[in-house]
mmCIF file of C-alpha atoms and ligand atoms in Angstrom:
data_model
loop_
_atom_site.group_PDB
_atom_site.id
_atom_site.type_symbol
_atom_site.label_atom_id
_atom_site.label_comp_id
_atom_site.label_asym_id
_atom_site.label_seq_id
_atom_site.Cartn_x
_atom_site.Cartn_y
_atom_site.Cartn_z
ATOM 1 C CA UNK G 1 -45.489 6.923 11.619
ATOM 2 C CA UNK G 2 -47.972 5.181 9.200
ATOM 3 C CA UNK G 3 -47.855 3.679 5.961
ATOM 4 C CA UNK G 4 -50.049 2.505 3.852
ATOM 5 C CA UNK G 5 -48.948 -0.945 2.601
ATOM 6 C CA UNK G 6 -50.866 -3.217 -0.354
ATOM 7 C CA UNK G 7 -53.990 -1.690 1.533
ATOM 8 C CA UNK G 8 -52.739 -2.161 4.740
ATOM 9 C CA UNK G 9 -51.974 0.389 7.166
ATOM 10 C CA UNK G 10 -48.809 0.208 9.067
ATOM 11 C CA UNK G 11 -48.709 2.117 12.422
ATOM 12 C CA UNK G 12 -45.361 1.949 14.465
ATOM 13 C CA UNK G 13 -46.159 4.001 17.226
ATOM 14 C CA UNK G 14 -44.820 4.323 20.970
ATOM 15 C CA UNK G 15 -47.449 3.886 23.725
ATOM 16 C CA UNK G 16 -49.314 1.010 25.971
ATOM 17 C CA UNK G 17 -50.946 -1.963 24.367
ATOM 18 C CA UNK G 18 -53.526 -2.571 26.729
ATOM 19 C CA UNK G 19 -54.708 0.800 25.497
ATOM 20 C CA UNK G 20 -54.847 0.147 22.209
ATOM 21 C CA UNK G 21 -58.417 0.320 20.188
ATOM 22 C CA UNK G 22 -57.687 -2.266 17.508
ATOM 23 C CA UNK G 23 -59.711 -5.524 17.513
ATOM 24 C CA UNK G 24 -56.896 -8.232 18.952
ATOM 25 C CA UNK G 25 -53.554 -7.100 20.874
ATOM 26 C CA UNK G 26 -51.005 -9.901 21.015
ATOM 27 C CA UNK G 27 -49.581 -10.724 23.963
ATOM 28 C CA UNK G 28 -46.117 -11.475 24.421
ATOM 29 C CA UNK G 29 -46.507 -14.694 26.882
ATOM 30 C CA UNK G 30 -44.526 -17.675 28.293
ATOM 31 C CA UNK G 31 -45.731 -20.934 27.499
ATOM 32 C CA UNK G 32 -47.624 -21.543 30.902
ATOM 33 C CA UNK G 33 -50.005 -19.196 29.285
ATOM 34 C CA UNK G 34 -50.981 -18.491 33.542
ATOM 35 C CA UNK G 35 -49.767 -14.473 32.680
ATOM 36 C CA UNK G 36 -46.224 -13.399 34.024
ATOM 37 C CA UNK G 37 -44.940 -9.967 34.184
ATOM 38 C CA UNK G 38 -43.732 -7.268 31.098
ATOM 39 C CA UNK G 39 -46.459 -6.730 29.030
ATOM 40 C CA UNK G 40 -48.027 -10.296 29.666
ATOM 41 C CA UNK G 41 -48.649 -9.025 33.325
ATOM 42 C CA UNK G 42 -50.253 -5.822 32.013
ATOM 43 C CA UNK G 43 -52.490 -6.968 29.659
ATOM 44 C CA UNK G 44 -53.800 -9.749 32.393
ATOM 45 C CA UNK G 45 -54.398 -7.124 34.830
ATOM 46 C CA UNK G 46 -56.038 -4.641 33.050
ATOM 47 C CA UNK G 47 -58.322 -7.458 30.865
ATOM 48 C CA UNK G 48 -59.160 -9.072 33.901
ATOM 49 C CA UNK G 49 -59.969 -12.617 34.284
ATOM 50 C CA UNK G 50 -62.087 -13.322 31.876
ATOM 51 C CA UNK G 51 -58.329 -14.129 29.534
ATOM 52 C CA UNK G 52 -56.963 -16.190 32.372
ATOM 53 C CA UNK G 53 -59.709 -18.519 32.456
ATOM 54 C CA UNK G 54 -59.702 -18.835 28.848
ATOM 55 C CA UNK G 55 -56.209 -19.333 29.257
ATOM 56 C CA UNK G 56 -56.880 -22.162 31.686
ATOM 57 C CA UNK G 57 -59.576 -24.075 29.313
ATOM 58 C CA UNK G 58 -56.660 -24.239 26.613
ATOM 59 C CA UNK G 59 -54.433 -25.740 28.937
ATOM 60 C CA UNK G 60 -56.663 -28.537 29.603
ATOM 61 C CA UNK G 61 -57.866 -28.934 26.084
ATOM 62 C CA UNK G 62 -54.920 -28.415 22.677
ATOM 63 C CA UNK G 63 -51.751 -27.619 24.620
ATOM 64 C CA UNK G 64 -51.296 -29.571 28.275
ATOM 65 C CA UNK G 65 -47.598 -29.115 27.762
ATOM 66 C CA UNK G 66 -48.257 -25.571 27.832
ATOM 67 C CA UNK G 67 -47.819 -23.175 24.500
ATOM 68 C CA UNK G 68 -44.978 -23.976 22.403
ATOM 69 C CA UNK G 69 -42.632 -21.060 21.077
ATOM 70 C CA UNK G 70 -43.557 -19.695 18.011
ATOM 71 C CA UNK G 71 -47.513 -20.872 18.626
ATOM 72 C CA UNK G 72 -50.562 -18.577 18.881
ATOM 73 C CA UNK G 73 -53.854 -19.124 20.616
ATOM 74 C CA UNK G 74 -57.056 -16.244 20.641
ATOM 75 C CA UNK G 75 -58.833 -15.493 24.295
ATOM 76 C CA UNK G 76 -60.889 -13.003 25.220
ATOM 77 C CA UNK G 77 -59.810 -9.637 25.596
ATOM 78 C CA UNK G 78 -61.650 -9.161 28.658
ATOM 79 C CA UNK G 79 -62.274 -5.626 29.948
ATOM 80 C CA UNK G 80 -59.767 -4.375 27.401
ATOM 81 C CA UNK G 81 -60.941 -2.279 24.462
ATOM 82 C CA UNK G 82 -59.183 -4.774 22.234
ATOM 83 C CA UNK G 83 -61.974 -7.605 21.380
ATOM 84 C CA UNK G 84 -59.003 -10.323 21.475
ATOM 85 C CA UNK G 85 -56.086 -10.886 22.870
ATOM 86 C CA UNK G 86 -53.899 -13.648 20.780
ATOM 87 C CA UNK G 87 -51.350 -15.206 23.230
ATOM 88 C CA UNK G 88 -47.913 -16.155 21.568
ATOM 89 C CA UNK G 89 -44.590 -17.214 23.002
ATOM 90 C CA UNK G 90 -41.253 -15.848 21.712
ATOM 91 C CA UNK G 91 -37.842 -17.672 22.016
ATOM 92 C CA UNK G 92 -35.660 -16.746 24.896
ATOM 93 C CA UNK G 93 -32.215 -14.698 23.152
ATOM 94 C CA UNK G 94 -29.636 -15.902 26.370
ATOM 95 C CA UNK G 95 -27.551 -17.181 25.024
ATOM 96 C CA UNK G 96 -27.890 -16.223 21.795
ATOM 97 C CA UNK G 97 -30.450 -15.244 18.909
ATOM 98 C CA UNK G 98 -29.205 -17.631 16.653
ATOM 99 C CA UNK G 99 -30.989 -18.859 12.997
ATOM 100 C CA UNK G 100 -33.792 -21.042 14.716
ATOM 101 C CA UNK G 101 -34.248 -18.508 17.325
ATOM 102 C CA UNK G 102 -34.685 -16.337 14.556
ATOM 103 C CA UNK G 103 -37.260 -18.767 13.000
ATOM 104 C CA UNK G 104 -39.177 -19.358 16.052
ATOM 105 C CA UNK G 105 -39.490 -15.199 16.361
ATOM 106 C CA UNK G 106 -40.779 -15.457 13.045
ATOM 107 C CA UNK G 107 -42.964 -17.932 13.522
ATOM 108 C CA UNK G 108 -44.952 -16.210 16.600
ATOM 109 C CA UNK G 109 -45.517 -13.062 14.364
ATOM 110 C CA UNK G 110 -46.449 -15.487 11.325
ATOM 111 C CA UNK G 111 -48.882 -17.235 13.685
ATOM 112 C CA UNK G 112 -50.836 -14.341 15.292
ATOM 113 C CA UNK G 113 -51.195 -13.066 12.165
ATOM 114 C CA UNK G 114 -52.629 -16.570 11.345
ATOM 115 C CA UNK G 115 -55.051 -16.832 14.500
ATOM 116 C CA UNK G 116 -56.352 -13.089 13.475
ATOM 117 C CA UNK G 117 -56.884 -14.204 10.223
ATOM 118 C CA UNK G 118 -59.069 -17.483 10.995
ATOM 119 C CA UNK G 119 -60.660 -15.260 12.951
ATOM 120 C CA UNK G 120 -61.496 -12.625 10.568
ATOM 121 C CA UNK G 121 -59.838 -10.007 12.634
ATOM 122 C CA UNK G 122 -59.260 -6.649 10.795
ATOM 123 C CA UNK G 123 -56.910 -4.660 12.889
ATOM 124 C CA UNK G 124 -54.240 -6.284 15.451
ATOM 125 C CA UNK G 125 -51.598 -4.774 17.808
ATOM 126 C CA UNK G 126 -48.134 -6.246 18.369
ATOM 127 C CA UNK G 127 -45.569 -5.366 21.504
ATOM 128 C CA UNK G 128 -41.987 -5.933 19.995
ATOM 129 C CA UNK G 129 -42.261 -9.634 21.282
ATOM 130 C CA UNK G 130 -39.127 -11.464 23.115
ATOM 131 C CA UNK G 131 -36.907 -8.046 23.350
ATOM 132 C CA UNK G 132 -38.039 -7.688 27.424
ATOM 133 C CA UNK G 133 -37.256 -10.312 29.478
ATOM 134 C CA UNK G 134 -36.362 -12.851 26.797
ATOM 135 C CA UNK G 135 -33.307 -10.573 26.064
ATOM 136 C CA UNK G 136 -33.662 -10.903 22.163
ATOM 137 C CA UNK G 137 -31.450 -7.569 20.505
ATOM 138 C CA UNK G 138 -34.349 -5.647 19.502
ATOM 139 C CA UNK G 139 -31.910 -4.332 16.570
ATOM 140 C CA UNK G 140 -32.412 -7.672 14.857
ATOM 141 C CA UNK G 141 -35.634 -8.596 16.516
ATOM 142 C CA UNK G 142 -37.426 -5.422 14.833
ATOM 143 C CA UNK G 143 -36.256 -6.561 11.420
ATOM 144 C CA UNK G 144 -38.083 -9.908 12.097
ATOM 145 C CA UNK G 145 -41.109 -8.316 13.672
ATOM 146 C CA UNK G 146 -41.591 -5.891 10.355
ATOM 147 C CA UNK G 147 -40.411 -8.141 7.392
ATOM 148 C CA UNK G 148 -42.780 -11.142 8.759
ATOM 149 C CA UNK G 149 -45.863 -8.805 9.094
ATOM 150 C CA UNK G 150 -45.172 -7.563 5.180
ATOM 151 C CA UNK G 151 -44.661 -11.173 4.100
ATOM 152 C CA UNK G 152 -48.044 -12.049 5.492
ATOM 153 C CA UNK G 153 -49.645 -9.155 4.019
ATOM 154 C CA UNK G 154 -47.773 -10.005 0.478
ATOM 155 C CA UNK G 155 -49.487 -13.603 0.861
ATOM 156 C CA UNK G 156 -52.710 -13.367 2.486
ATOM 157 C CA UNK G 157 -53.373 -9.454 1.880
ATOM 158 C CA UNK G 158 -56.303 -9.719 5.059
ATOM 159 C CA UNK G 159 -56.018 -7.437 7.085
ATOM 160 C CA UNK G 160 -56.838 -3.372 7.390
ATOM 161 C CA UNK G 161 -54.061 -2.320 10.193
ATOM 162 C CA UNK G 162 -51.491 -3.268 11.879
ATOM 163 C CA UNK G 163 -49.716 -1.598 15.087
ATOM 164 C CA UNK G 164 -46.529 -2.041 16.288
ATOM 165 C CA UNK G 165 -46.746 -0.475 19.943
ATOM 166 C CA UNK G 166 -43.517 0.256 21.903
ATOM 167 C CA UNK G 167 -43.204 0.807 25.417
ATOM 168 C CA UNK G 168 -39.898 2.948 24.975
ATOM 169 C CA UNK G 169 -38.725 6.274 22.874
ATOM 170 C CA UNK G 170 -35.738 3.849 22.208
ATOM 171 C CA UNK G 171 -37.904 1.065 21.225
ATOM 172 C CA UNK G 172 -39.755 3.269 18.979
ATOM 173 C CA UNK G 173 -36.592 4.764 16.906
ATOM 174 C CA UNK G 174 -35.021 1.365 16.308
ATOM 175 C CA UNK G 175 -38.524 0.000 14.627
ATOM 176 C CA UNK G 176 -39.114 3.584 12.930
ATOM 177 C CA UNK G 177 -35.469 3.628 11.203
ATOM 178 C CA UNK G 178 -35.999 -0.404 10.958
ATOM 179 C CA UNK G 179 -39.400 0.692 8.923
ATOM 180 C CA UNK G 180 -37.732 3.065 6.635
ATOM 181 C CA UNK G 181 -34.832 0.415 5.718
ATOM 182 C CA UNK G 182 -36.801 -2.196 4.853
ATOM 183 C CA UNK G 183 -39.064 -0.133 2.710
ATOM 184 C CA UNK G 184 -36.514 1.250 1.048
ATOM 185 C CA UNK G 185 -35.104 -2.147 0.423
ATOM 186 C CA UNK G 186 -38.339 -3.290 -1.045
HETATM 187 N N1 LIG E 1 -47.293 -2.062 26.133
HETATM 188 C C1 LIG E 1 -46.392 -2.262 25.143
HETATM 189 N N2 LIG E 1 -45.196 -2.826 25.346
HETATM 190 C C2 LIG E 1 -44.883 -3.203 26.595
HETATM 191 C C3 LIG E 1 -45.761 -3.045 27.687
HETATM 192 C C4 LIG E 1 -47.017 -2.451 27.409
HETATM 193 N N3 LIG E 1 -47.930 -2.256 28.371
HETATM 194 N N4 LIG E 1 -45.147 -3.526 28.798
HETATM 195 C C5 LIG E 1 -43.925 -3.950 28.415
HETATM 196 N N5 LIG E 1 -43.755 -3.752 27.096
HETATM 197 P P1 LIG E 1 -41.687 -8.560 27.820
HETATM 198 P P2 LIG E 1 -40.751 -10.926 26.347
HETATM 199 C C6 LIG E 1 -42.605 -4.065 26.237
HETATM 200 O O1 LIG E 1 -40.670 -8.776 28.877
HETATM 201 O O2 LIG E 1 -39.398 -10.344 26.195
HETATM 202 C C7 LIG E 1 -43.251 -11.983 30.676
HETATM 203 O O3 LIG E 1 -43.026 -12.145 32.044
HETATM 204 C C8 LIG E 1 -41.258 -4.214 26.878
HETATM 205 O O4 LIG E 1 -40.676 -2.948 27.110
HETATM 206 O O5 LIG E 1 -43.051 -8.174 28.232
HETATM 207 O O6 LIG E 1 -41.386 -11.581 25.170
HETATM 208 C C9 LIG E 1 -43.960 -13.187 30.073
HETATM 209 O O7 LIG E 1 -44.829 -13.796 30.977
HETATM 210 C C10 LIG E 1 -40.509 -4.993 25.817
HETATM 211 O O8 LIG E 1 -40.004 -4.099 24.818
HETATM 212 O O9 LIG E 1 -41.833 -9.882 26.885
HETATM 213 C C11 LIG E 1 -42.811 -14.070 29.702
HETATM 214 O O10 LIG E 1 -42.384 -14.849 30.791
HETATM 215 C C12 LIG E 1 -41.584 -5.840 25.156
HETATM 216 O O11 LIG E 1 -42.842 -5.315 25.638
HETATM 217 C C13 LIG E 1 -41.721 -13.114 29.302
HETATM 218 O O12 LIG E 1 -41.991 -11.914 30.021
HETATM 219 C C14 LIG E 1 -41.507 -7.313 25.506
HETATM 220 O O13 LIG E 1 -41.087 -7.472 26.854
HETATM 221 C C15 LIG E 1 -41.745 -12.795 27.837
HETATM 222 O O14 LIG E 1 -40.654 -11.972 27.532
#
């Protein structure tokens, strides 16, 4: 579905990421920012690596310690057809998604969106971050994912599109029906 929001297009669509045409994709990463597996491992292997030794270069330079949750960082995007690929780390849900879990989801959404932005990047591609391996319930997670993408476009109205990509049919009704709550909330 799309949706035109405060001149921002909203796509929440099911497919692959590393496929997608827009100008960044964000990755869903760990904080080694080395690649891993889920969609991390997929966007590494098919944008090659030209990312990993960016990767590498901001390990040695702004974050030794590796990438905190809820941070962002901009590499290459390598041999994908996305320009960019901004690397963000989502809090692990086990045990539980509590309110700074929550906060720290927020944040890596926020953040991207704040990389893309410094970067004057006009179209940007999110996976539904932290609801693979980091177990977060994507019921709740999708609320997070949509409702921090309109508040940055209500503050810092940027950006032309922005895709929500899911792997899953599932994955792709919960953030459609998610979609039509919140905007009939607003
Ligand atoms: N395109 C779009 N979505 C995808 C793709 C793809 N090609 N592949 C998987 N997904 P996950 P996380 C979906 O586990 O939960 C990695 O090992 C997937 O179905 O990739 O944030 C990292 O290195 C799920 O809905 O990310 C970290 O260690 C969503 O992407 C850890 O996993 C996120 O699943 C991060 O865990």
């Amino acid at each position: 579905m799309e949706y035109i929001y405060k001149n921002t297009k909203i796509v929440i669509k099911k497919g692959d990421i590393t496929e997608e045409d827009t100008e960044a994709i964000v990755n869903a990463a760990n904080s080694s920012c080395m690649g891993g597996g889920g969609v991390d491992g997929a966007i590494h292997s098919k944008g090659g690596p030209a990312i990993l030794e960016e990767c590498k270069k901001i390990r040695q330079t702004i974050y030794p310690d590796g990438l905190p949750t809820g941070q962002a960082v901009i590499t290459t995007g390598g041999n994908l057809k996305a320009k960019y690929v901004i690397h963000t780390v989502g809090p692990v849900c086990i045990p539980s998604f509590d309110e700074k879990k929550k906060k720290l989801l927020r944040n890596a959404y926020w953040n991207s969106l704040k990389v893309a932005k410094e970067n004057k990047i006009q179209s940007i591609a999110f996976p539904s971050i932290s609801t693979g391996a980091y177990r977060c319930p994507i019921e709740e997670a999708s609320k997070i994912a949509i409702k921090t993408v309109l508040d940055f476009i209500d503050k810092e109205n940027f950006i032309k599109e922005v895709r929500f990509v899911l792997f899953s049919d599932r994955d792709f009704k919960i953030y459609e029906k998610r979609f039509k709550e919140i905007l009939d909330e607003i």
